[in-house]
Amino acid sequence: GQSLEQPSEVTAVEGAIVQINCTYQTSGFYGLSWYQQHDGGAPTFLSYNALDGLEETGRFSSFLSRSDSYGYLLLQELQMKDSASYFCAVRAMDSSYKLIFGSGTRLLVRP
Amino acid sequence: DTGVSQDPRHKITKRGQNVTFRCDPISEHNRLYWYRQTLGQGPEFLTYFQNEAQLEKSRLLSDRFSAERPKGSFSTLEIQRTEQGDSAMYLCASSSTAGVAKNIQYFGAGTRLSVL
């Protein structure tokens, strides 16, 4: 089976940096993705790590270490609009490319 | 590119009734997915189409659930004899099969189903 664990909630101050961790137990996967979801909205793609290391996209960075079964999403220069739920997901090791999601981390950005 | 659209956005029904949801994916995407999301949880995979072929169904998809993608474009998800446990957000996503884009799924805003 496959399971992904994330902290349920994180609070940070506007302008700060926050790291959201994701640990996983899986027999194998192709890559680790991160999605953002505002209340009532659609999950939207943030980043994808196919290989170990750091991927940077603007204020967001994502990291993967397969040897440690661990990844994280780093959000810099936090803005109020970053308040949302963040999900890590692995891409299943079959031809479907379906995603297996963690239970999500709710980020609250305070002024 | 108008994104993935789902209709209706909200559906309230009585237990035992049938409901049908529609998803219009991004036009050039040939992969289409249905997920279910309950409050405080991540989306859970239900089923997947490549073009018009339904290639995989989750064990979550009981006999009361059926999905179609008749012409490889829009898709419908039908739930027969709804139960209160079916109350959830039903999300549709689509993706390309080309290059790095195959790793990105684009989600619709979902249909929120409430079974009374």
mmCIF file of N, CA, C and O in Angstrom, chain A residues 20-72:
data_model
loop_
_atom_site.group_PDB
_atom_site.id
_atom_site.type_symbol
_atom_site.label_atom_id
_atom_site.label_comp_id
_atom_site.label_asym_id
_atom_site.label_seq_id
_atom_site.Cartn_x
_atom_site.Cartn_y
_atom_site.Cartn_z
ATOM 1 N N ILE A 20 6.457 22.744 4.617
ATOM 2 C CA ILE A 20 5.441 21.720 4.831
ATOM 3 C C ILE A 20 6.035 20.376 4.432
ATOM 4 O O ILE A 20 6.427 20.181 3.283
ATOM 5 N N ASN A 21 6.105 19.481 5.398
ATOM 6 C CA ASN A 21 6.766 18.200 5.176
ATOM 7 C C ASN A 21 5.794 17.124 4.712
ATOM 8 O O ASN A 21 4.593 17.168 5.021
ATOM 9 N N CYS A 22 6.336 16.148 4.017
ATOM 10 C CA CYS A 22 5.552 15.014 3.537
ATOM 11 C C CYS A 22 6.423 13.775 3.635
ATOM 12 O O CYS A 22 7.492 13.715 2.996
ATOM 13 N N THR A 23 6.028 12.835 4.464
ATOM 14 C CA THR A 23 6.744 11.562 4.531
ATOM 15 C C THR A 23 5.844 10.490 3.941
ATOM 16 O O THR A 23 4.618 10.545 4.096
ATOM 17 N N TYR A 24 6.442 9.557 3.282
ATOM 18 C CA TYR A 24 5.613 8.580 2.572
ATOM 19 C C TYR A 24 6.114 7.167 2.779
ATOM 20 O O TYR A 24 7.292 6.934 3.065
ATOM 21 N N GLN A 25 5.184 6.253 2.662
ATOM 22 C CA GLN A 25 5.497 4.832 2.640
ATOM 23 C C GLN A 25 4.867 4.278 1.375
ATOM 24 O O GLN A 25 3.647 4.296 1.224
ATOM 25 N N THR A 26 5.689 3.866 0.475
ATOM 26 C CA THR A 26 5.178 3.367 -0.784
ATOM 27 C C THR A 26 6.157 2.371 -1.369
ATOM 28 O O THR A 26 7.365 2.488 -1.150
ATOM 29 N N SER A 27 5.628 1.421 -2.100
ATOM 30 C CA SER A 27 6.490 0.411 -2.703
ATOM 31 C C SER A 27 7.204 0.958 -3.921
ATOM 32 O O SER A 27 8.128 0.343 -4.428
ATOM 33 N N GLY A 28 6.823 2.108 -4.364
ATOM 34 C CA GLY A 28 7.485 2.711 -5.522
ATOM 35 C C GLY A 28 6.595 3.768 -6.122
ATOM 36 O O GLY A 28 5.365 3.674 -6.044
ATOM 37 N N PHE A 29 7.189 4.774 -6.703
ATOM 38 C CA PHE A 29 6.398 5.816 -7.346
ATOM 39 C C PHE A 29 7.285 6.539 -8.337
ATOM 40 O O PHE A 29 8.522 6.436 -8.316
ATOM 41 N N TYR A 30 6.646 7.286 -9.205
ATOM 42 C CA TYR A 30 7.393 7.975 -10.245
ATOM 43 C C TYR A 30 7.851 9.365 -9.834
ATOM 44 O O TYR A 30 8.868 9.850 -10.284
ATOM 45 N N GLY A 31 7.084 10.033 -9.023
ATOM 46 C CA GLY A 31 7.468 11.388 -8.648
ATOM 47 C C GLY A 31 6.544 11.934 -7.582
ATOM 48 O O GLY A 31 5.472 11.379 -7.320
ATOM 49 N N LEU A 32 6.965 13.023 -6.954
ATOM 50 C CA LEU A 32 6.192 13.651 -5.885
ATOM 51 C C LEU A 32 5.706 15.010 -6.366
ATOM 52 O O LEU A 32 6.495 15.825 -6.839
ATOM 53 N N SER A 33 4.397 15.230 -6.235
ATOM 54 C CA SER A 33 3.792 16.493 -6.645
ATOM 55 C C SER A 33 3.234 17.225 -5.444
ATOM 56 O O SER A 33 2.979 16.627 -4.397
ATOM 57 N N TRP A 34 3.034 18.524 -5.627
ATOM 58 C CA TRP A 34 2.374 19.352 -4.625
ATOM 59 C C TRP A 34 1.240 20.110 -5.293
ATOM 60 O O TRP A 34 1.402 20.652 -6.404
ATOM 61 N N TYR A 35 0.085 20.153 -4.606
ATOM 62 C CA TYR A 35 -1.087 20.865 -5.085
ATOM 63 C C TYR A 35 -1.586 21.786 -3.986
ATOM 64 O O TYR A 35 -1.486 21.472 -2.797
ATOM 65 N N GLN A 36 -2.109 22.926 -4.412
ATOM 66 C CA GLN A 36 -2.705 23.906 -3.501
ATOM 67 C C GLN A 36 -4.212 23.903 -3.723
ATOM 68 O O GLN A 36 -4.686 23.820 -4.868
ATOM 69 N N GLN A 37 -4.956 24.002 -2.630
ATOM 70 C CA GLN A 37 -6.418 24.057 -2.759
ATOM 71 C C GLN A 37 -6.973 25.080 -1.777
ATOM 72 O O GLN A 37 -6.861 24.911 -0.569
ATOM 73 N N HIS A 38 -7.571 26.142 -2.319
ATOM 74 C CA HIS A 38 -8.301 27.084 -1.475
ATOM 75 C C HIS A 38 -9.680 26.507 -1.181
ATOM 76 O O HIS A 38 -10.208 25.685 -1.936
ATOM 77 N N ASP A 39 -10.264 26.948 -0.057
ATOM 78 C CA ASP A 39 -11.579 26.449 0.345
ATOM 79 C C ASP A 39 -12.579 26.599 -0.804
ATOM 80 O O ASP A 39 -12.744 27.688 -1.350
ATOM 81 N N GLY A 40 -13.227 25.505 -1.155
ATOM 82 C CA GLY A 40 -14.230 25.527 -2.212
ATOM 83 C C GLY A 40 -13.664 25.560 -3.609
ATOM 84 O O GLY A 40 -14.432 25.632 -4.579
ATOM 85 N N GLY A 41 -12.345 25.503 -3.723
ATOM 86 C CA GLY A 41 -11.730 25.614 -5.042
ATOM 87 C C GLY A 41 -11.140 24.318 -5.540
ATOM 88 O O GLY A 41 -11.169 23.291 -4.869
ATOM 89 N N ALA A 42 -10.612 24.381 -6.736
ATOM 90 C CA ALA A 42 -9.983 23.222 -7.352
ATOM 91 C C ALA A 42 -8.545 23.079 -6.870
ATOM 92 O O ALA A 42 -7.854 24.075 -6.672
ATOM 93 N N PRO A 43 -8.065 21.852 -6.692
ATOM 94 C CA PRO A 43 -6.633 21.676 -6.465
ATOM 95 C C PRO A 43 -5.864 22.196 -7.679
ATOM 96 O O PRO A 43 -6.243 21.908 -8.823
ATOM 97 N N THR A 44 -4.811 22.956 -7.436
ATOM 98 C CA THR A 44 -4.003 23.472 -8.531
ATOM 99 C C THR A 44 -2.559 23.037 -8.356
ATOM 100 O O THR A 44 -2.027 23.055 -7.242
ATOM 101 N N PHE A 45 -1.944 22.658 -9.439
ATOM 102 C CA PHE A 45 -0.587 22.129 -9.442
ATOM 103 C C PHE A 45 0.412 23.213 -9.043
ATOM 104 O O PHE A 45 0.353 24.352 -9.523
ATOM 105 N N LEU A 46 1.356 22.825 -8.168
ATOM 106 C CA LEU A 46 2.423 23.742 -7.779
ATOM 107 C C LEU A 46 3.777 23.276 -8.300
ATOM 108 O O LEU A 46 4.542 24.069 -8.859
ATOM 109 N N SER A 47 4.101 21.987 -8.068
ATOM 110 C CA SER A 47 5.439 21.528 -8.447
ATOM 111 C C SER A 47 5.467 20.012 -8.536
ATOM 112 O O SER A 47 4.588 19.327 -8.007
ATOM 113 N N TYR A 48 6.513 19.517 -9.208
ATOM 114 C CA TYR A 48 6.698 18.077 -9.376
ATOM 115 C C TYR A 48 8.177 17.770 -9.284
ATOM 116 O O TYR A 48 8.997 18.413 -9.945
ATOM 117 N N ASN A 49 8.516 16.795 -8.434
ATOM 118 C CA ASN A 49 9.901 16.322 -8.323
ATOM 119 C C ASN A 49 9.967 14.887 -8.854
ATOM 120 O O ASN A 49 9.421 13.981 -8.243
ATOM 121 N N ALA A 50 10.616 14.737 -9.989
ATOM 122 C CA ALA A 50 10.835 13.394 -10.505
ATOM 123 C C ALA A 50 12.099 12.785 -9.891
ATOM 124 O O ALA A 50 12.181 11.578 -9.657
ATOM 125 N N LEU A 51 13.065 13.653 -9.630
ATOM 126 C CA LEU A 51 14.367 13.219 -9.104
ATOM 127 C C LEU A 51 14.609 13.847 -7.740
ATOM 128 O O LEU A 51 13.974 14.833 -7.366
ATOM 129 N N ASP A 52 15.541 13.287 -7.008
ATOM 130 C CA ASP A 52 15.938 13.876 -5.733
ATOM 131 C C ASP A 52 16.475 15.281 -5.965
ATOM 132 O O ASP A 52 17.098 15.577 -6.985
ATOM 133 N N GLY A 53 16.238 16.132 -4.986
ATOM 134 C CA GLY A 53 16.793 17.474 -5.048
ATOM 135 C C GLY A 53 15.719 18.530 -4.961
ATOM 136 O O GLY A 53 14.560 18.251 -4.648
ATOM 137 N N LEU A 54 16.130 19.729 -5.250
ATOM 138 C CA LEU A 54 15.286 20.899 -5.069
ATOM 139 C C LEU A 54 14.803 21.422 -6.426
ATOM 140 O O LEU A 54 15.586 21.553 -7.362
ATOM 141 N N GLU A 55 13.512 21.707 -6.502
ATOM 142 C CA GLU A 55 12.916 22.360 -7.666
ATOM 143 C C GLU A 55 12.376 23.710 -7.215
ATOM 144 O O GLU A 55 11.669 23.780 -6.215
ATOM 145 N N GLU A 56 12.714 24.766 -7.936
ATOM 146 C CA GLU A 56 12.281 26.095 -7.526
ATOM 147 C C GLU A 56 11.390 26.718 -8.586
ATOM 148 O O GLU A 56 11.717 26.695 -9.775
ATOM 149 N N THR A 57 10.266 27.260 -8.121
ATOM 150 C CA THR A 57 9.335 27.959 -9.013
ATOM 151 C C THR A 57 8.852 29.203 -8.294
ATOM 152 O O THR A 57 7.921 29.159 -7.497
ATOM 153 N N GLY A 58 9.516 30.314 -8.545
ATOM 154 C CA GLY A 58 9.125 31.557 -7.902
ATOM 155 C C GLY A 58 9.284 31.482 -6.401
ATOM 156 O O GLY A 58 10.339 31.102 -5.897
ATOM 157 N N ARG A 59 8.209 31.788 -5.674
ATOM 158 C CA ARG A 59 8.297 31.784 -4.210
ATOM 159 C C ARG A 59 8.220 30.369 -3.645
ATOM 160 O O ARG A 59 8.434 30.163 -2.462
ATOM 161 N N PHE A 60 7.872 29.399 -4.492
ATOM 162 C CA PHE A 60 7.697 28.031 -4.014
ATOM 163 C C PHE A 60 8.869 27.156 -4.441
ATOM 164 O O PHE A 60 9.336 27.240 -5.578
ATOM 165 N N SER A 61 9.328 26.309 -3.533
ATOM 166 C CA SER A 61 10.350 25.315 -3.845
ATOM 167 C C SER A 61 9.872 23.981 -3.307
ATOM 168 O O SER A 61 9.169 23.927 -2.299
ATOM 169 N N SER A 62 10.278 22.907 -3.961
ATOM 170 C CA SER A 62 9.931 21.584 -3.463
ATOM 171 C C SER A 62 11.168 20.707 -3.498
ATOM 172 O O SER A 62 12.024 20.839 -4.374
ATOM 173 N N PHE A 63 11.228 19.815 -2.528
ATOM 174 C CA PHE A 63 12.414 18.970 -2.342
ATOM 175 C C PHE A 63 11.973 17.528 -2.203
ATOM 176 O O PHE A 63 10.925 17.224 -1.622
ATOM 177 N N LEU A 64 12.808 16.623 -2.723
ATOM 178 C CA LEU A 64 12.537 15.187 -2.608
ATOM 179 C C LEU A 64 13.820 14.455 -2.248
ATOM 180 O O LEU A 64 14.877 14.724 -2.832
ATOM 181 N N SER A 65 13.701 13.541 -1.296
ATOM 182 C CA SER A 65 14.780 12.617 -0.972
ATOM 183 C C SER A 65 14.190 11.220 -0.924
ATOM 184 O O SER A 65 13.500 10.860 0.033
ATOM 185 N N ARG A 66 14.434 10.432 -1.946
ATOM 186 C CA ARG A 66 13.879 9.083 -1.991
ATOM 187 C C ARG A 66 14.506 8.183 -0.929
ATOM 188 O O ARG A 66 13.838 7.330 -0.358
ATOM 189 N N SER A 67 15.772 8.420 -0.636
ATOM 190 C CA SER A 67 16.431 7.575 0.366
ATOM 191 C C SER A 67 15.832 7.778 1.753
ATOM 192 O O SER A 67 15.833 6.865 2.576
ATOM 193 N N ASP A 68 15.313 8.974 2.004
ATOM 194 C CA ASP A 68 14.694 9.281 3.302
ATOM 195 C C ASP A 68 13.185 9.181 3.259
ATOM 196 O O ASP A 68 12.523 9.440 4.268
ATOM 197 N N SER A 69 12.610 8.844 2.100
ATOM 198 C CA SER A 69 11.145 8.774 1.918
ATOM 199 C C SER A 69 10.488 10.065 2.398
ATOM 200 O O SER A 69 9.518 10.050 3.175
ATOM 201 N N TYR A 70 10.996 11.158 1.905
ATOM 202 C CA TYR A 70 10.643 12.465 2.488
ATOM 203 C C TYR A 70 10.678 13.546 1.415
ATOM 204 O O TYR A 70 11.528 13.533 0.520
ATOM 205 N N GLY A 71 9.751 14.448 1.533
ATOM 206 C CA GLY A 71 9.782 15.620 0.683
ATOM 207 C C GLY A 71 9.224 16.802 1.437
ATOM 208 O O GLY A 71 8.650 16.663 2.534
ATOM 209 N N TYR A 72 9.428 17.986 0.899
ATOM 210 C CA TYR A 72 8.816 19.166 1.518
ATOM 211 C C TYR A 72 8.521 20.223 0.476
ATOM 212 O O TYR A 72 9.114 20.249 -0.609
#
